[in-house]
Amino acid sequence: MKKLSVFNKILIIIIGFISLYFTIIYIQNNNLINFLVSIALIPLTLVPTILNKMLKYKLSNGIILIYLLFIIFSVILGSLFNFYDYIPIYDKILHFVTGILSSLFAIIILKNFGKYGDKSIGFNLIFMLAITCAIALLWEVFEYISDYLFSGNAQRHIETGVHDTMQDMISSLVGFIIFTIFYIVKKFTLFNCEH
């Protein structure tokens, strides 16, 4: 376990150097999109550390390793080294892995709130599905907005025309956010009315 923790720290340092290297290159080349991608590596690597400070149940070194490897495969190899363009199914493989990581993250959330149990497998599965779908939605919205703002093509919208689908998903997300704000502000009174 100690070796894995040390290995994770080494990976974080390597990712930091890669981020710095590509940041300098993309500043010199005036490549704003890849500059933003390379600089985003640093906060991305800090996500497990931040979560471990916030959560009662900590992310294991194994999960952190999987997360860091995912960052390497998706951001560094996929975006900065263009594996998405060179390997046709590369994006699909990473989305598959994201489904697994999202499910593990959902279990950690359930454990932190004391809701995870063997007797509530149905609830666990529904919650895992909801978290996985939410993470996938947020990622696709991020890609869409990035493409729109920086004239990118991460979603291959030029070839496939996904604008309507993405706008529908964003509209649903905005509806959820507005409802959530209302729900929290009203302190659950909407559903706790006395008859």
Tab-separated table of C-alpha atoms in Angstrom:
chain	number	residue	atom	x	y	z
A	1	MET	CA	0.000	0.000	0.000
A	2	LYS	CA	2.857	2.354	0.844
A	3	LYS	CA	4.543	1.563	-2.496
A	4	LEU	CA	1.322	2.392	-4.328
A	5	SER	CA	1.050	5.723	-2.500
A	6	VAL	CA	4.639	6.588	-3.468
A	7	PHE	CA	3.973	5.502	-7.066
A	8	ASN	CA	0.890	7.778	-7.181
A	9	LYS	CA	2.964	10.724	-5.956
A	10	ILE	CA	5.591	10.013	-8.623
A	11	LEU	CA	2.844	9.919	-11.279
A	12	ILE	CA	1.493	13.272	-10.058
A	13	ILE	CA	4.980	14.789	-10.363
A	14	ILE	CA	5.412	13.331	-13.874
A	15	ILE	CA	2.003	14.684	-14.917
A	16	GLY	CA	3.012	18.073	-13.507
A	17	PHE	CA	6.191	18.134	-15.610
A	18	ILE	CA	4.266	17.029	-18.713
A	19	SER	CA	1.748	19.809	-18.049
A	20	LEU	CA	4.518	22.381	-17.716
A	21	TYR	CA	6.270	21.149	-20.881
A	22	PHE	CA	3.123	21.268	-23.038
A	23	THR	CA	2.013	24.576	-21.511
A	24	ILE	CA	5.284	26.192	-22.625
A	25	ILE	CA	5.041	24.656	-26.110
A	26	TYR	CA	1.442	25.786	-26.606
A	27	ILE	CA	2.184	29.311	-25.357
A	28	GLN	CA	4.992	29.549	-27.931
A	29	ASN	CA	2.688	28.190	-30.674
A	30	ASN	CA	-0.282	30.393	-29.682
A	31	ASN	CA	-2.451	27.268	-29.413
A	32	LEU	CA	-5.087	28.346	-26.876
A	33	ILE	CA	-7.111	25.112	-26.831
A	34	ASN	CA	-4.181	22.802	-26.129
A	35	PHE	CA	-2.712	25.375	-23.732
A	36	LEU	CA	-5.914	25.166	-21.665
A	37	VAL	CA	-5.900	21.360	-21.855
A	38	SER	CA	-2.283	21.142	-20.700
A	39	ILE	CA	-2.728	23.622	-17.865
A	40	ALA	CA	-5.886	21.792	-16.703
A	41	LEU	CA	-3.745	18.750	-15.887
A	42	ILE	CA	-2.577	20.263	-12.602
A	43	PRO	CA	-6.008	20.801	-10.996
A	44	LEU	CA	-7.197	17.471	-12.421
A	45	THR	CA	-4.449	15.595	-10.587
A	46	LEU	CA	-5.457	17.289	-7.323
A	47	VAL	CA	-9.081	16.040	-7.415
A	48	PRO	CA	-8.387	12.852	-5.368
A	49	THR	CA	-6.484	14.850	-2.726
A	50	ILE	CA	-9.351	17.338	-2.414
A	51	LEU	CA	-11.948	14.550	-2.209
A	52	ASN	CA	-9.950	12.723	0.463
A	53	LYS	CA	-9.938	15.881	2.582
A	54	MET	CA	-13.726	16.229	2.189
A	55	LEU	CA	-14.898	12.620	2.510
A	56	LYS	CA	-15.127	10.325	5.512
A	57	TYR	CA	-14.314	7.226	3.443
A	58	LYS	CA	-11.102	7.881	1.575
A	59	LEU	CA	-10.292	7.001	-1.996
A	60	SER	CA	-7.942	4.056	-1.918
A	61	ASN	CA	-4.504	4.279	-3.499
A	62	GLY	CA	-5.734	1.788	-6.096
A	63	ILE	CA	-8.638	4.026	-7.133
A	64	ILE	CA	-6.317	7.050	-7.194
A	65	LEU	CA	-3.917	5.110	-9.426
A	66	ILE	CA	-6.764	4.210	-11.807
A	67	TYR	CA	-7.835	7.869	-11.858
A	68	LEU	CA	-4.291	9.094	-12.587
A	69	LEU	CA	-3.868	6.510	-15.337
A	70	PHE	CA	-7.195	7.663	-16.773
A	71	ILE	CA	-5.872	11.256	-16.809
A	72	ILE	CA	-2.743	10.054	-18.608
A	73	PHE	CA	-4.713	8.036	-21.172
A	74	SER	CA	-7.470	10.603	-21.771
A	75	VAL	CA	-5.815	14.007	-21.495
A	76	ILE	CA	-2.133	13.362	-22.191
A	77	LEU	CA	-2.280	10.552	-24.740
A	78	GLY	CA	-5.796	11.253	-26.053
A	79	SER	CA	-5.735	15.042	-26.367
A	80	LEU	CA	-2.112	16.162	-26.301
A	81	PHE	CA	-0.695	13.228	-28.308
A	82	ASN	CA	-3.830	12.964	-30.527
A	83	PHE	CA	-4.628	9.306	-29.846
A	84	TYR	CA	-8.306	10.198	-30.374
A	85	ASP	CA	-7.456	10.872	-34.014
A	86	TYR	CA	-5.037	7.965	-34.507
A	87	ILE	CA	-7.067	5.174	-32.858
A	88	PRO	CA	-10.729	5.114	-33.976
A	89	ILE	CA	-12.173	3.387	-30.863
A	90	TYR	CA	-9.970	5.206	-28.349
A	91	ASP	CA	-12.807	7.498	-27.198
A	92	LYS	CA	-15.193	4.562	-26.680
A	93	ILE	CA	-12.660	2.652	-24.568
A	94	LEU	CA	-12.159	5.676	-22.315
A	95	HIS	CA	-15.911	6.210	-21.908
A	96	PHE	CA	-16.205	2.546	-20.900
A	97	VAL	CA	-13.503	3.004	-18.249
A	98	THR	CA	-15.251	6.184	-17.078
A	99	GLY	CA	-18.391	4.127	-16.448
A	100	ILE	CA	-16.421	1.861	-14.115
A	101	LEU	CA	-14.695	4.751	-12.314
A	102	SER	CA	-18.000	6.624	-11.929
A	103	SER	CA	-19.616	3.551	-10.381
A	104	LEU	CA	-16.760	3.219	-7.886
A	105	PHE	CA	-17.107	6.916	-7.055
A	106	ALA	CA	-20.859	6.432	-6.485
A	107	ILE	CA	-20.149	3.636	-3.991
A	108	ILE	CA	-17.754	5.916	-2.105
A	109	ILE	CA	-20.450	8.620	-1.965
A	110	LEU	CA	-22.990	6.105	-0.636
A	111	LYS	CA	-20.550	4.922	2.025
A	112	ASN	CA	-19.834	8.501	3.085
A	113	PHE	CA	-23.530	9.109	3.689
A	114	GLY	CA	-24.059	5.737	5.370
A	115	LYS	CA	-26.453	4.585	2.633
A	116	TYR	CA	-24.443	1.721	1.164
A	117	GLY	CA	-25.571	-1.732	2.143
A	118	ASP	CA	-26.004	-5.261	0.876
A	119	LYS	CA	-29.766	-5.143	1.484
A	120	SER	CA	-30.312	-2.154	-0.787
A	121	ILE	CA	-28.681	-3.439	-3.967
A	122	GLY	CA	-31.448	-1.950	-6.137
A	123	PHE	CA	-30.946	1.523	-4.675
A	124	ASN	CA	-27.155	1.144	-4.974
A	125	LEU	CA	-27.452	0.260	-8.665
A	126	ILE	CA	-29.871	3.115	-9.416
A	127	PHE	CA	-27.591	5.579	-7.612
A	128	MET	CA	-24.519	4.248	-9.445
A	129	LEU	CA	-26.363	4.623	-12.769
A	130	ALA	CA	-27.446	8.178	-11.893
A	131	ILE	CA	-23.909	9.234	-10.935
A	132	THR	CA	-22.438	7.598	-14.047
A	133	CYS	CA	-24.983	9.330	-16.297
A	134	ALA	CA	-24.457	12.668	-14.525
A	135	ILE	CA	-20.684	12.489	-14.980
A	136	ALA	CA	-21.090	11.507	-18.646
A	137	LEU	CA	-23.543	14.388	-19.157
A	138	LEU	CA	-21.237	16.924	-17.521
A	139	TRP	CA	-18.293	15.708	-19.603
A	140	GLU	CA	-20.259	15.970	-22.866
A	141	VAL	CA	-21.491	19.458	-21.912
A	142	PHE	CA	-17.868	20.444	-21.185
A	143	GLU	CA	-16.776	19.122	-24.603
A	144	TYR	CA	-19.648	20.883	-26.358
A	145	ILE	CA	-18.989	24.247	-24.695
A	146	SER	CA	-15.243	23.897	-25.372
A	147	ASP	CA	-15.947	23.143	-29.025
A	148	TYR	CA	-18.303	26.113	-29.263
A	149	LEU	CA	-15.994	28.612	-27.536
A	150	PHE	CA	-12.729	27.522	-29.146
A	151	SER	CA	-13.940	26.205	-32.526
A	152	GLY	CA	-12.894	22.682	-31.625
A	153	ASN	CA	-14.355	19.376	-32.742
A	154	ALA	CA	-14.053	17.048	-29.727
A	155	GLN	CA	-17.621	15.850	-30.243
A	156	ARG	CA	-17.156	15.454	-33.978
A	157	HIS	CA	-20.161	17.772	-34.360
A	158	ILE	CA	-18.918	18.921	-37.745
A	159	GLU	CA	-19.415	15.388	-39.083
A	160	THR	CA	-22.381	14.293	-36.955
A	161	GLY	CA	-24.430	17.395	-36.132
A	162	VAL	CA	-25.055	16.822	-32.423
A	163	HIS	CA	-26.022	20.427	-31.690
A	164	ASP	CA	-29.703	19.681	-31.036
A	165	THR	CA	-28.914	16.738	-28.746
A	166	MET	CA	-26.397	18.731	-26.750
A	167	GLN	CA	-28.695	21.723	-26.459
A	168	ASP	CA	-31.458	19.403	-25.196
A	169	MET	CA	-29.104	17.889	-22.609
A	170	ILE	CA	-27.926	21.330	-21.492
A	171	SER	CA	-31.557	22.479	-21.183
A	172	SER	CA	-32.337	19.473	-18.993
A	173	LEU	CA	-29.267	20.178	-16.881
A	174	VAL	CA	-30.294	23.821	-16.420
A	175	GLY	CA	-33.798	22.674	-15.419
A	176	PHE	CA	-32.266	20.334	-12.854
A	177	ILE	CA	-30.037	23.102	-11.468
A	178	ILE	CA	-32.964	25.524	-11.134
A	179	PHE	CA	-35.113	22.884	-9.445
A	180	THR	CA	-32.246	21.957	-7.110
A	181	ILE	CA	-31.803	25.574	-6.045
A	182	PHE	CA	-35.553	25.887	-5.415
A	183	TYR	CA	-35.542	22.579	-3.542
A	184	ILE	CA	-32.661	23.577	-1.276
A	185	VAL	CA	-33.938	27.124	-0.647
A	186	LYS	CA	-37.378	25.862	0.320
A	187	LYS	CA	-35.699	23.311	2.633
A	188	PHE	CA	-37.700	20.414	1.291
A	189	THR	CA	-41.082	22.065	2.032
A	190	LEU	CA	-42.310	21.256	-1.464
A	191	PHE	CA	-42.340	17.547	-0.629
A	192	ASN	CA	-43.018	17.755	3.108
A	193	CYS	CA	-46.368	19.549	2.947
A	194	GLU	CA	-48.922	18.392	5.481
A	195	HIS	CA	-52.214	17.237	3.983
